[in-house]
Tab-separated table of C-alpha atoms and ligand atoms in Angstrom:
chain	number	residue	atom	x	y	z
A	500	UNK	CA	12.381	-76.645	-17.126
A	501	UNK	CA	9.887	-76.022	-19.903
A	502	UNK	CA	11.455	-75.242	-23.214
A	503	UNK	CA	8.809	-73.837	-25.491
A	504	UNK	CA	11.297	-73.175	-28.235
A	505	UNK	CA	11.599	-70.021	-30.252
A	506	UNK	CA	7.985	-69.585	-31.250
A	507	UNK	CA	6.531	-68.474	-27.914
A	508	UNK	CA	3.342	-70.262	-28.986
A	509	UNK	CA	1.986	-72.675	-26.398
A	510	UNK	CA	-1.147	-73.922	-28.118
A	511	UNK	CA	-1.233	-74.370	-31.849
A	512	UNK	CA	-3.817	-75.965	-34.112
A	513	UNK	CA	-3.580	-75.843	-37.880
A	514	UNK	CA	-6.424	-76.983	-40.099
A	515	UNK	CA	-7.498	-79.588	-37.592
A	516	UNK	CA	-10.409	-81.786	-38.606
A	517	UNK	CA	-12.278	-84.458	-36.699
A	518	UNK	CA	-15.271	-86.629	-37.559
A	519	UNK	CA	-17.285	-88.910	-35.333
A	520	UNK	CA	-18.469	-91.511	-37.833
A	521	UNK	CA	-20.318	-89.337	-40.321
A	522	UNK	CA	-20.606	-86.254	-38.069
A	523	UNK	CA	-18.044	-83.548	-38.808
A	524	UNK	CA	-17.188	-82.053	-35.414
A	525	UNK	CA	-14.162	-79.982	-36.495
A	526	UNK	CA	-13.870	-78.590	-40.013
A	527	UNK	CA	-10.406	-77.020	-39.956
A	528	UNK	CA	-9.665	-75.386	-36.624
A	529	UNK	CA	-6.834	-72.847	-36.606
A	530	UNK	CA	-5.500	-71.143	-33.500
A	531	UNK	CA	-2.261	-69.877	-32.020
A	532	UNK	CA	-2.153	-69.035	-28.344
A	533	UNK	CA	1.002	-67.347	-27.059
A	534	UNK	CA	2.589	-68.729	-23.887
A	535	UNK	CA	1.125	-67.032	-20.840
A	536	UNK	CA	-2.006	-65.811	-22.639
A	537	UNK	CA	-5.500	-66.551	-21.417
A	538	UNK	CA	-8.321	-67.299	-23.778
A	539	UNK	CA	-11.966	-68.178	-23.594
A	540	UNK	CA	-13.271	-70.592	-26.173
A	541	UNK	CA	-16.836	-69.573	-26.877
A	542	UNK	CA	-19.411	-71.337	-28.976
A	543	UNK	CA	-22.905	-72.755	-28.784
A	544	UNK	CA	-23.603	-76.364	-27.871
A	545	UNK	CA	-22.272	-78.649	-30.555
A	546	UNK	CA	-19.807	-76.076	-31.954
A	547	UNK	CA	-16.815	-78.315	-31.251
A	548	UNK	CA	-15.400	-76.905	-27.992
A	549	UNK	CA	-15.101	-80.193	-26.127
A	550	UNK	CA	-13.686	-81.967	-29.176
A	551	UNK	CA	-11.069	-79.209	-29.563
A	552	UNK	CA	-9.993	-79.553	-25.934
A	553	UNK	CA	-9.904	-83.359	-26.084
A	554	UNK	CA	-7.610	-83.166	-29.111
A	555	UNK	CA	-5.308	-80.711	-27.307
A	556	UNK	CA	-5.103	-83.070	-24.322
A	557	UNK	CA	-4.430	-86.050	-26.564
A	558	UNK	CA	-7.616	-87.923	-25.666
A	559	UNK	CA	-8.721	-87.806	-29.287
A	560	UNK	CA	-6.581	-87.999	-32.394
A	561	UNK	CA	-7.360	-85.493	-35.145
A	562	UNK	CA	-8.204	-86.876	-38.579
A	563	UNK	CA	-5.950	-84.276	-40.173
A	564	UNK	CA	-4.048	-81.116	-39.310
A	565	UNK	CA	-1.302	-80.160	-36.906
A	566	UNK	CA	-1.489	-79.815	-33.122
A	567	UNK	CA	1.198	-78.768	-30.669
A	568	UNK	CA	0.942	-78.008	-26.969
A	569	UNK	CA	3.962	-76.507	-25.260
A	570	UNK	CA	5.936	-77.432	-28.356
A	571	UNK	CA	4.908	-81.099	-28.100
A	572	UNK	CA	2.551	-83.296	-30.041
A	573	UNK	CA	-0.230	-84.376	-27.660
A	574	UNK	CA	-0.955	-87.497	-29.717
A	575	UNK	CA	2.425	-88.968	-28.820
A	576	UNK	CA	1.851	-88.323	-25.135
A	577	UNK	CA	4.782	-85.969	-24.551
A	578	UNK	CA	2.577	-82.991	-23.782
A	579	UNK	CA	0.556	-84.672	-21.033
A	580	UNK	CA	2.757	-83.752	-18.063
A	581	UNK	CA	2.489	-80.028	-18.713
A	582	UNK	CA	-1.281	-80.023	-19.270
A	583	UNK	CA	-3.979	-79.556	-16.661
A	584	UNK	CA	-7.346	-80.674	-17.997
A	585	UNK	CA	-10.848	-80.487	-16.607
A	586	UNK	CA	-13.263	-82.616	-18.606
A	587	UNK	CA	-16.889	-81.637	-19.035
A	588	UNK	CA	-18.064	-84.426	-16.783
A	589	UNK	CA	-15.266	-84.483	-14.201
A	590	UNK	CA	-16.066	-86.420	-11.097
A	591	UNK	CA	-13.727	-86.734	-8.121
A	592	UNK	CA	-13.548	-89.956	-6.073
A	593	UNK	CA	-16.811	-89.877	-4.132
A	594	UNK	CA	-15.720	-91.994	-1.189
A	595	UNK	CA	-12.630	-89.936	-0.464
A	596	UNK	CA	-12.715	-86.625	1.336
A	597	UNK	CA	-12.011	-83.412	-0.497
A	598	UNK	CA	-8.505	-83.263	0.967
A	599	UNK	CA	-7.768	-86.938	0.251
A	600	UNK	CA	-8.726	-86.412	-3.394
A	601	UNK	CA	-6.222	-83.590	-3.736
A	602	UNK	CA	-3.454	-85.489	-1.945
A	603	UNK	CA	-4.062	-88.662	-3.918
A	604	UNK	CA	-4.191	-87.052	-7.354
A	605	UNK	CA	-1.283	-84.781	-6.361
A	606	UNK	CA	0.819	-87.822	-5.455
A	607	UNK	CA	-0.098	-89.623	-8.695
A	608	UNK	CA	0.821	-86.535	-10.716
A	609	UNK	CA	4.211	-86.239	-9.034
A	610	UNK	CA	3.616	-83.212	-6.807
A	611	UNK	CA	6.583	-82.837	-4.451
A	612	UNK	CA	4.637	-82.352	-1.224
A	613	UNK	CA	1.037	-83.385	-1.966
A	614	UNK	CA	-0.224	-82.659	1.568
A	615	UNK	CA	0.891	-79.061	1.618
A	616	UNK	CA	-0.185	-78.542	-1.984
A	617	UNK	CA	-3.636	-79.852	-1.022
A	618	UNK	CA	-3.910	-77.367	1.853
A	619	UNK	CA	-2.670	-74.562	-0.343
A	620	UNK	CA	-5.463	-75.161	-2.891
A	621	UNK	CA	-8.074	-75.721	-0.190
A	622	UNK	CA	-7.280	-72.316	1.289
A	623	UNK	CA	-7.210	-70.564	-2.084
A	624	UNK	CA	-10.662	-71.896	-2.948
A	625	UNK	CA	-12.210	-71.183	0.468
A	626	UNK	CA	-12.788	-74.879	1.039
A	627	UNK	CA	-11.263	-75.158	4.520
A	628	UNK	CA	-14.533	-76.034	6.315
A	629	UNK	CA	-15.104	-78.917	3.895
A	630	UNK	CA	-11.681	-80.511	3.790
A	631	UNK	CA	-12.769	-83.632	5.684
A	632	UNK	CA	-16.102	-83.922	3.861
A	633	UNK	CA	-16.561	-86.840	1.515
A	634	UNK	CA	-17.136	-85.799	-2.085
A	635	UNK	CA	-20.507	-87.562	-2.049
A	636	UNK	CA	-21.644	-85.017	0.548
A	637	UNK	CA	-20.267	-81.868	-1.065
A	638	UNK	CA	-22.499	-79.307	-2.740
A	639	UNK	CA	-22.310	-79.101	-6.505
A	640	UNK	CA	-20.378	-75.830	-6.337
A	641	UNK	CA	-17.779	-77.168	-3.922
A	642	UNK	CA	-17.408	-80.363	-5.905
A	643	UNK	CA	-16.767	-78.301	-9.018
A	644	UNK	CA	-14.192	-76.176	-7.183
A	645	UNK	CA	-12.471	-79.405	-6.166
A	646	UNK	CA	-12.554	-80.651	-9.762
A	647	UNK	CA	-10.833	-77.469	-10.958
A	648	UNK	CA	-8.251	-77.782	-8.163
A	649	UNK	CA	-7.584	-81.400	-9.192
A	650	UNK	CA	-7.006	-80.280	-12.774
A	651	UNK	CA	-4.242	-77.892	-11.732
A	652	UNK	CA	-2.771	-79.683	-8.695
A	653	UNK	CA	0.496	-80.489	-10.525
A	654	UNK	CA	1.258	-76.860	-11.535
A	655	UNK	CA	0.513	-77.364	-15.238
A	656	UNK	CA	1.856	-74.837	-17.701
A	657	UNK	CA	-1.082	-75.228	-20.071
A	658	UNK	CA	-4.561	-75.356	-18.588
A	659	UNK	CA	-7.550	-76.617	-20.554
A	660	UNK	CA	-10.882	-76.388	-18.768
A	661	UNK	CA	-14.149	-77.522	-20.315
A	662	UNK	CA	-17.047	-75.365	-19.082
A	663	UNK	CA	-15.704	-75.116	-15.519
A	664	UNK	CA	-17.978	-72.323	-14.291
A	665	UNK	CA	-21.315	-72.940	-15.930
A	666	UNK	CA	-24.190	-73.248	-13.470
A	667	UNK	CA	-22.093	-72.174	-10.490
A	668	UNK	CA	-23.229	-69.283	-8.327
A	669	UNK	CA	-21.432	-65.949	-8.612
A	670	UNK	CA	-19.296	-66.252	-5.415
A	671	UNK	CA	-18.142	-69.719	-6.487
A	672	UNK	CA	-17.309	-68.439	-9.953
A	673	UNK	CA	-15.381	-65.568	-8.392
A	674	UNK	CA	-13.209	-67.794	-6.229
A	675	UNK	CA	-12.354	-70.103	-9.135
A	676	UNK	CA	-11.550	-67.116	-11.362
A	677	UNK	CA	-9.332	-65.623	-8.676
A	678	UNK	CA	-7.416	-68.856	-8.376
A	679	UNK	CA	-6.944	-69.066	-12.153
A	680	UNK	CA	-5.786	-65.435	-12.215
A	681	UNK	CA	-3.038	-66.232	-9.738
A	682	UNK	CA	-1.607	-69.006	-11.891
A	683	UNK	CA	1.269	-68.373	-14.209
A	684	UNK	CA	-0.002	-70.463	-17.049
A	685	UNK	CA	-1.426	-70.413	-20.518
A	686	UNK	CA	-5.083	-71.203	-20.493
A	687	UNK	CA	-7.977	-71.982	-22.762
A	688	UNK	CA	-11.331	-72.260	-21.037
A	689	UNK	CA	-14.498	-73.175	-22.881
A	690	UNK	CA	-17.935	-71.818	-22.141
A	691	UNK	CA	-21.156	-71.159	-24.000
A	692	UNK	CA	-21.983	-68.302	-21.633
A	693	UNK	CA	-20.653	-64.911	-22.662
A	694	UNK	CA	-20.845	-63.401	-19.172
A	695	UNK	CA	-18.511	-66.088	-17.923
A	696	UNK	CA	-16.062	-65.499	-20.758
A	697	UNK	CA	-16.013	-61.777	-19.939
A	698	UNK	CA	-14.940	-62.525	-16.391
A	699	UNK	CA	-12.385	-65.121	-17.370
A	700	UNK	CA	-10.116	-63.613	-19.952
A	701	UNK	CA	-9.190	-60.694	-22.153
A	702	UNK	CA	-8.983	-62.853	-25.246
A	703	UNK	CA	-11.649	-64.769	-27.067
A	704	UNK	CA	-11.797	-67.441	-29.698
A	705	UNK	CA	-15.281	-67.935	-31.097
A	706	UNK	CA	-16.158	-71.190	-32.771
A	707	UNK	CA	-19.173	-72.250	-34.743
A	708	UNK	CA	-19.720	-75.446	-36.731
A	709	UNK	CA	-16.215	-76.712	-36.035
A	710	UNK	CA	-14.385	-73.617	-37.277
A	711	UNK	CA	-12.855	-70.588	-35.617
A	712	UNK	CA	-15.064	-67.752	-36.790
A	713	UNK	CA	-13.478	-64.923	-34.805
A	714	UNK	CA	-10.392	-64.397	-32.666
A	715	UNK	CA	-9.605	-61.225	-30.757
A	716	UNK	CA	-9.923	-59.303	-27.521
A	717	UNK	CA	-12.946	-58.695	-25.302
A	718	UNK	CA	-12.357	-54.964	-25.738
A	719	UNK	CA	-12.596	-55.325	-29.483
A	720	UNK	CA	-15.840	-57.284	-29.101
A	721	UNK	CA	-17.263	-54.579	-26.843
A	722	UNK	CA	-16.352	-51.901	-29.408
A	723	UNK	CA	-18.133	-53.868	-32.119
A	724	UNK	CA	-21.224	-53.787	-29.915
A	725	UNK	CA	-21.377	-50.027	-29.620
A	726	UNK	CA	-24.482	-49.257	-31.656
A	727	UNK	CA	-26.933	-50.443	-29.065
A	728	UNK	CA	-26.229	-54.091	-29.787
A	729	UNK	CA	-25.614	-56.358	-26.821
A	730	UNK	CA	-22.277	-58.167	-26.738
A	731	UNK	CA	-24.135	-61.508	-26.800
A	732	UNK	CA	-25.730	-60.438	-30.074
A	733	UNK	CA	-22.346	-59.577	-31.576
A	734	UNK	CA	-21.020	-62.969	-30.512
A	735	UNK	CA	-24.065	-64.779	-31.925
A	736	UNK	CA	-23.470	-63.020	-35.248
A	737	UNK	CA	-19.775	-63.928	-35.215
A	738	UNK	CA	-20.550	-67.572	-34.495
A	739	UNK	CA	-22.411	-67.716	-37.784
A	740	UNK	CA	-19.787	-65.844	-39.810
A	741	UNK	CA	-17.835	-68.835	-40.962
A	742	UNK	CA	-14.525	-67.491	-42.202
B	268	ADP	N1	-18.702	-89.112	-28.992
B	268	ADP	C1	-19.379	-88.534	-29.972
B	268	ADP	N2	-19.987	-89.279	-30.922
B	268	ADP	C2	-20.667	-88.708	-31.957
B	268	ADP	N3	-20.778	-87.375	-32.119
B	268	ADP	C3	-20.214	-86.579	-31.195
B	268	ADP	C4	-19.478	-87.113	-30.080
B	268	ADP	N4	-19.015	-86.080	-29.345
B	268	ADP	C5	-19.428	-84.955	-29.956
B	268	ADP	N5	-20.147	-85.263	-31.063
B	268	ADP	C6	-20.725	-84.278	-32.026
B	268	ADP	O1	-19.677	-83.439	-32.485
B	268	ADP	C7	-20.089	-82.082	-32.559
B	268	ADP	C8	-19.216	-81.220	-31.633
B	268	ADP	O2	-19.425	-81.621	-30.282
B	268	ADP	P1	-18.645	-81.020	-29.046
B	268	ADP	O3	-17.204	-80.946	-29.364
B	268	ADP	O4	-19.045	-81.802	-27.863
B	268	ADP	O5	-19.237	-79.530	-28.992
B	268	ADP	P2	-19.379	-78.506	-27.767
B	268	ADP	O6	-18.445	-78.934	-26.692
B	268	ADP	O7	-19.049	-77.175	-28.368
B	268	ADP	O8	-20.804	-78.568	-27.331
B	268	ADP	C9	-21.563	-82.091	-32.178
B	268	ADP	O9	-22.303	-82.188	-33.380
B	268	ADP	C10	-21.724	-83.348	-31.361
B	268	ADP	O10	-23.035	-83.843	-31.419
B	269	MG	MG1	-18.857	-79.364	-24.712
């Protein structure tokens, strides 16, 4: 069904730049993420994480450079159906129940049996007791779990999540991470919190000032931190090392 072509690369950005008026948000982003791989996108506030994800989804057009997602150009819309995206400020429909949100968005996104898909996700995220609760009455953690479930309801092959776990308690983080682990998908998940990145993925892309400053594995990062340095300190150093 999904033909990614010969390359085996599911997310590709080459020398991508983006300005908001006079502010340079991206100064030449380069990345290649193989199909099926899972990456965290780490960087401090303002580094360009959200802009990068919005360009991959096709919500923003780059000023220059090349972008492909699943072999498609997101600017021309073709990539949209295979992408699952959680924006930074996602907000489900507040007057619908948790279950209605999943069924409704599932139906819109062409899920074959939206009702059973909704129940499937509700069970996976331990949300069963809240399925008939209106979103306006859900706790922040449960609302965020629902937002992640809505982003992936249509079985996307490429998942782009913008800070999905920040500020959630550890059990909530764990159930979202478990659900993501069970998916057969390529994913890129942004966070500015290193501890979250460590739980999420084996691979890391670090960005600072709109450029990728380091790209490698968590293990490699940990090895670089051996001489008494904390991993957060290594990452902070790498964010500044503009390649
Ligand atoms: N809509 C916008 N208008 C103007 N500047 C923006 C806008 N969105 C982001 N920026 C700026 O672009 C840079 C990158 O922002 P962003 O991609 O949101 O970073 P991050 O998600 O890593 O915090 C920052 O300097 C930010 O202030
Ligand atoms: Mg952001």
